[in-house]
């Protein structure tokens, strides 16, 4: 199953995924089996070469995802294991022509392996991206500590003000997360409802902050998706540090934030 020769471009993307998984673990953003990563690799493969590889498993995907080739992490697997055991805890799968099932064409070597329970969310986001933002191939979901704390704060009910206060902490946050954070209302994990609210978030924002859960980003590659989360969380962390020290930060003015838009 994992004997197929991966294109060089895919090998490079998998190396980046391993690197980012290490970053997430070091940050304490991926406790136990928390978080998942996926990437739309369809453009890197000749799908005819993949047909007939692996046993087909039933799964109801969004119809438009038929024929997609996706990298995705496994259910119950630990992101930290992506650093050294990528083929055991993740896979590349081919969605069938009816979007009613998939075959694992690479990886998934762990006993009783299955794709993440967030498969419906990831495949739905990749379908949305393929139509509206085809340059965005990667999706990263993780548990950034300070952003999750912000989702419990009253600012979560005022998305514009939450973004203003996070942006004002330093110029880089405004420049490198220019569309900001979406305050995505709570939805149960592994459901179509969570997929729907996340897609709504990516219509306007760089980061979807899942209420009382975690954060998700999408970008052309996994490293850029990590950067959105890393920089956004830095703004939230600095804001909370000021609050913890007992003062309200002066912050960049609205005029200064507008001035920075030339660099976004």
Coordinates of C-alpha atoms in Angstrom, one line a residue:
X1 CA 0.0 0.0 0.0
X2 CA 2.8 2.4 0.7
X3 CA 5.1 1.0 -2.0
X4 CA 4.0 3.6 -4.6
X5 CA 6.7 6.1 -5.6
X6 CA 5.7 9.5 -4.3
X7 CA 6.3 12.5 -6.6
X8 CA 9.2 14.7 -5.5
X9 CA 6.9 17.6 -4.9
X10 CA 4.7 15.4 -2.6
X11 CA 7.8 14.3 -0.7
X12 CA 8.7 17.9 -0.1
X13 CA 5.2 18.7 1.2
X14 CA 5.4 15.7 3.6
X15 CA 8.7 16.9 5.0
X16 CA 7.1 20.3 5.7
X17 CA 4.2 18.5 7.4
X18 CA 6.6 16.6 9.7
X19 CA 8.3 19.9 10.6
X20 CA 5.1 21.7 11.4
X21 CA 3.8 18.8 13.5
X22 CA 7.0 19.2 15.6
X23 CA 6.3 22.9 16.0
X24 CA 2.7 22.2 17.2
X25 CA 3.9 19.6 19.8
X26 CA 6.7 21.9 21.1
X27 CA 4.2 24.7 21.6
X28 CA 1.9 22.4 23.6
X29 CA -0.8 22.9 21.0
X30 CA -1.2 19.2 20.2
X31 CA -1.8 17.3 23.5
X32 CA -2.3 13.6 23.1
X33 CA -4.3 13.1 19.8
X34 CA -5.4 16.7 19.5
X35 CA -5.3 18.4 16.1
X36 CA -5.1 17.2 12.5
X37 CA -3.5 18.2 9.2
X38 CA -4.6 17.7 5.7
X39 CA -3.5 18.7 2.2
X40 CA -5.0 18.5 -1.2
X41 CA -2.5 16.7 -3.4
X42 CA -4.7 16.0 -6.4
X43 CA -2.6 18.2 -8.7
X44 CA 0.5 16.2 -8.0
X45 CA -0.8 12.8 -9.0
X46 CA -2.0 11.0 -12.1
X47 CA -5.2 9.5 -10.5
X48 CA -5.3 6.7 -13.0
X49 CA -2.1 5.4 -11.5
X50 CA -3.7 5.2 -8.1
X51 CA -6.9 3.4 -8.9
X52 CA -7.0 -0.2 -7.7
X53 CA -4.5 0.5 -4.9
X54 CA -5.9 -0.3 -1.5
X55 CA -9.3 -1.6 -0.3
X56 CA -12.2 0.8 -0.8
X57 CA -13.8 2.0 2.4
X58 CA -17.3 3.6 2.5
X59 CA -17.6 7.3 3.5
X60 CA -20.0 10.0 2.4
X61 CA -18.0 12.9 1.1
X62 CA -19.3 16.1 -0.4
X63 CA -20.1 15.2 -4.0
X64 CA -17.7 17.7 -5.4
X65 CA -14.8 16.0 -3.7
X66 CA -15.0 13.0 -6.0
X67 CA -11.5 12.2 -7.3
X68 CA -9.6 14.3 -4.8
X69 CA -6.3 12.9 -3.5
X70 CA -5.8 14.0 0.1
X71 CA -3.1 13.7 2.6
X72 CA -4.6 13.5 6.1
X73 CA -3.7 12.5 9.6
X74 CA -5.2 9.5 11.4
X75 CA -7.9 9.2 14.0
X76 CA -6.5 8.8 17.5
X77 CA -2.9 9.4 16.2
X78 CA -0.6 11.8 17.9
X79 CA 0.7 14.7 15.8
X80 CA 4.1 14.4 17.5
X81 CA 4.5 11.0 15.8
X82 CA 4.3 12.7 12.4
X83 CA 7.9 13.8 13.1
X84 CA 9.4 10.2 12.9
X85 CA 6.5 7.9 12.0
X86 CA 4.7 9.7 9.2
X87 CA 3.6 6.5 7.3
X88 CA 2.1 5.0 10.4
X89 CA -0.1 7.8 11.6
X90 CA -1.2 9.5 8.4
X91 CA -2.1 8.5 4.9
X92 CA -2.8 9.7 1.3
X93 CA -6.2 8.6 0.2
X94 CA -8.1 8.7 -3.1
X95 CA -11.8 9.6 -3.0
X96 CA -13.8 7.5 -5.5
X97 CA -15.6 8.9 -8.5
X98 CA -19.0 8.9 -6.7
X99 CA -17.6 10.5 -3.5
X100 CA -19.0 7.5 -1.5
X101 CA -15.7 6.0 -0.4
X102 CA -12.0 6.2 -0.4
X103 CA -8.9 4.0 -0.8
X104 CA -5.7 4.5 1.1
X105 CA -2.9 4.6 -1.5
X106 CA 0.0 5.5 0.8
X107 CA 0.7 5.3 4.6
X108 CA -1.8 4.2 7.2
X109 CA 0.6 1.5 8.4
X110 CA -0.6 1.6 12.0
X111 CA -2.9 -1.2 13.1
X112 CA -6.6 -0.4 12.7
X113 CA -5.6 2.9 11.1
X114 CA -8.4 5.3 9.9
X115 CA -8.4 8.9 8.8
X116 CA -9.2 11.6 11.4
X117 CA -12.7 11.9 12.6
X118 CA -12.6 15.4 11.1
X119 CA -12.5 14.0 7.6
X120 CA -15.8 15.5 6.7
X121 CA -14.6 19.0 7.7
X122 CA -11.3 18.7 5.9
X123 CA -12.7 17.4 2.7
X124 CA -15.4 20.1 2.7
X125 CA -12.8 22.8 3.2
X126 CA -10.7 21.4 0.4
X127 CA -13.8 21.4 -1.9
X128 CA -14.6 25.0 -0.9
X129 CA -10.9 26.0 -1.6
X130 CA -10.8 24.2 -5.0
X131 CA -13.7 26.4 -6.1
X132 CA -13.0 29.8 -4.4
X133 CA -9.3 29.7 -3.3
X134 CA -7.6 27.1 -5.5
X135 CA -4.1 28.2 -4.3
X136 CA -5.0 27.0 -0.7
X137 CA -4.0 23.3 -0.5
X138 CA -3.3 22.9 3.2
X139 CA -5.5 22.8 6.3
X140 CA -4.1 22.8 9.8
X141 CA -6.3 22.4 13.0
X142 CA -4.6 22.7 16.4
X143 CA -5.2 23.9 19.9
X144 CA -3.3 27.3 20.4
X145 CA -3.5 28.0 24.1
X146 CA -4.1 31.8 24.1
X147 CA -6.5 31.8 21.1
X148 CA -8.6 29.2 22.9
X149 CA -8.6 31.3 26.0
X150 CA -9.8 34.3 23.9
X151 CA -12.7 32.1 22.7
X152 CA -13.9 32.0 26.3
X153 CA -13.7 35.8 26.7
X154 CA -16.5 38.3 26.1
X155 CA -14.5 39.7 23.2
X156 CA -15.4 36.6 21.2
X157 CA -18.9 38.0 20.8
X158 CA -17.4 41.1 19.1
X159 CA -15.3 39.8 16.2
X160 CA -14.3 43.3 14.9
X161 CA -13.1 44.4 18.3
X162 CA -11.3 41.1 19.0
X163 CA -9.3 41.5 15.8
X164 CA -8.6 45.2 16.5
X165 CA -7.2 44.4 19.9
X166 CA -5.1 41.5 18.7
X167 CA -3.8 43.5 15.6
X168 CA -2.8 46.5 17.7
X169 CA -0.3 44.5 19.7
X170 CA 2.4 44.7 17.1
X171 CA 2.7 45.6 13.4
X172 CA 3.6 42.0 12.3
X173 CA 0.2 40.7 13.5
X174 CA -1.7 43.1 11.2
X175 CA 0.7 42.5 8.3
X176 CA 0.9 38.7 8.4
X177 CA -2.7 38.0 9.5
X178 CA -4.3 40.7 7.4
X179 CA -7.8 39.3 7.2
X180 CA -7.8 38.4 10.9
X181 CA -9.6 35.8 13.0
X182 CA -13.2 34.6 12.6
X183 CA -15.1 33.9 15.8
X184 CA -16.6 30.6 14.7
X185 CA -19.5 29.5 16.8
X186 CA -19.4 26.2 18.7
X187 CA -20.2 23.1 16.7
X188 CA -19.7 19.4 17.6
X189 CA -16.4 17.9 16.4
X190 CA -16.5 15.6 13.4
X191 CA -19.9 16.9 12.2
X192 CA -21.0 18.6 8.9
X193 CA -22.1 21.5 11.1
X194 CA -18.5 22.2 12.1
X195 CA -17.5 22.0 8.4
X196 CA -20.2 24.5 7.5
X197 CA -19.2 27.1 10.1
X198 CA -15.5 26.8 9.2
X199 CA -16.1 27.3 5.5
X200 CA -18.1 30.4 6.4
X201 CA -15.1 31.6 8.4
X202 CA -12.7 31.2 5.5
X203 CA -14.9 33.4 3.2
X204 CA -13.6 36.4 5.1
X205 CA -10.7 35.5 7.5
X206 CA -7.3 33.8 7.7
X207 CA -8.0 31.9 10.9
X208 CA -11.1 30.2 12.1
X209 CA -11.2 30.2 15.9
X210 CA -13.5 27.4 16.9
X211 CA -15.3 28.5 20.1
X212 CA -14.0 26.7 23.2
X213 CA -12.1 24.2 21.0
X214 CA -9.2 25.3 18.9
X215 CA -8.2 27.1 15.7
X216 CA -7.9 26.2 12.0
X217 CA -6.2 27.8 9.1
X218 CA -5.8 27.2 5.4
X219 CA -3.1 28.3 3.1
X220 CA -1.1 27.2 0.0
X221 CA 1.1 25.0 2.1
X222 CA 1.3 23.7 5.7
X223 CA 4.1 26.1 6.7
X224 CA 2.0 29.2 5.6
X225 CA -1.0 27.8 7.5
X226 CA 1.2 27.4 10.6
X227 CA 2.4 31.0 10.2
X228 CA -1.2 32.3 10.3
X229 CA -1.8 30.4 13.6
X230 CA 1.5 31.3 15.1
X231 CA 1.3 35.0 14.4
X232 CA -2.4 35.2 15.4
X233 CA -1.7 33.4 18.7
X234 CA 1.2 35.7 19.4
X235 CA -1.1 38.7 19.3
X236 CA -3.5 37.0 21.6
X237 CA -0.7 36.0 24.0
X238 CA 0.7 39.5 24.2
X239 CA -2.7 41.0 24.8
X240 CA -3.3 38.5 27.7
X241 CA 0.2 39.2 29.1
X242 CA -0.8 42.9 29.4
X243 CA -4.0 42.0 31.1
X244 CA -2.2 39.6 33.5
X245 CA 0.2 42.4 34.3
X246 CA -2.7 44.6 35.3
X247 CA -2.7 47.2 32.5
X248 CA -4.6 47.9 29.3
X249 CA -2.1 48.0 26.4
X250 CA -1.7 51.3 24.5
X251 CA -1.6 49.4 21.2
X252 CA -1.3 50.7 17.7
X253 CA -3.8 53.4 16.8
X254 CA -6.5 52.9 14.2
X255 CA -4.6 55.2 11.9
X256 CA -1.4 53.2 12.4
X257 CA -3.3 50.0 11.6
X258 CA -4.6 51.5 8.4
X259 CA -1.2 52.6 7.4
X260 CA 0.1 49.1 7.7
X261 CA -2.4 47.8 5.1
X262 CA 0.0 48.8 2.3
X263 CA 2.2 45.9 3.4
X264 CA -0.6 43.3 3.5

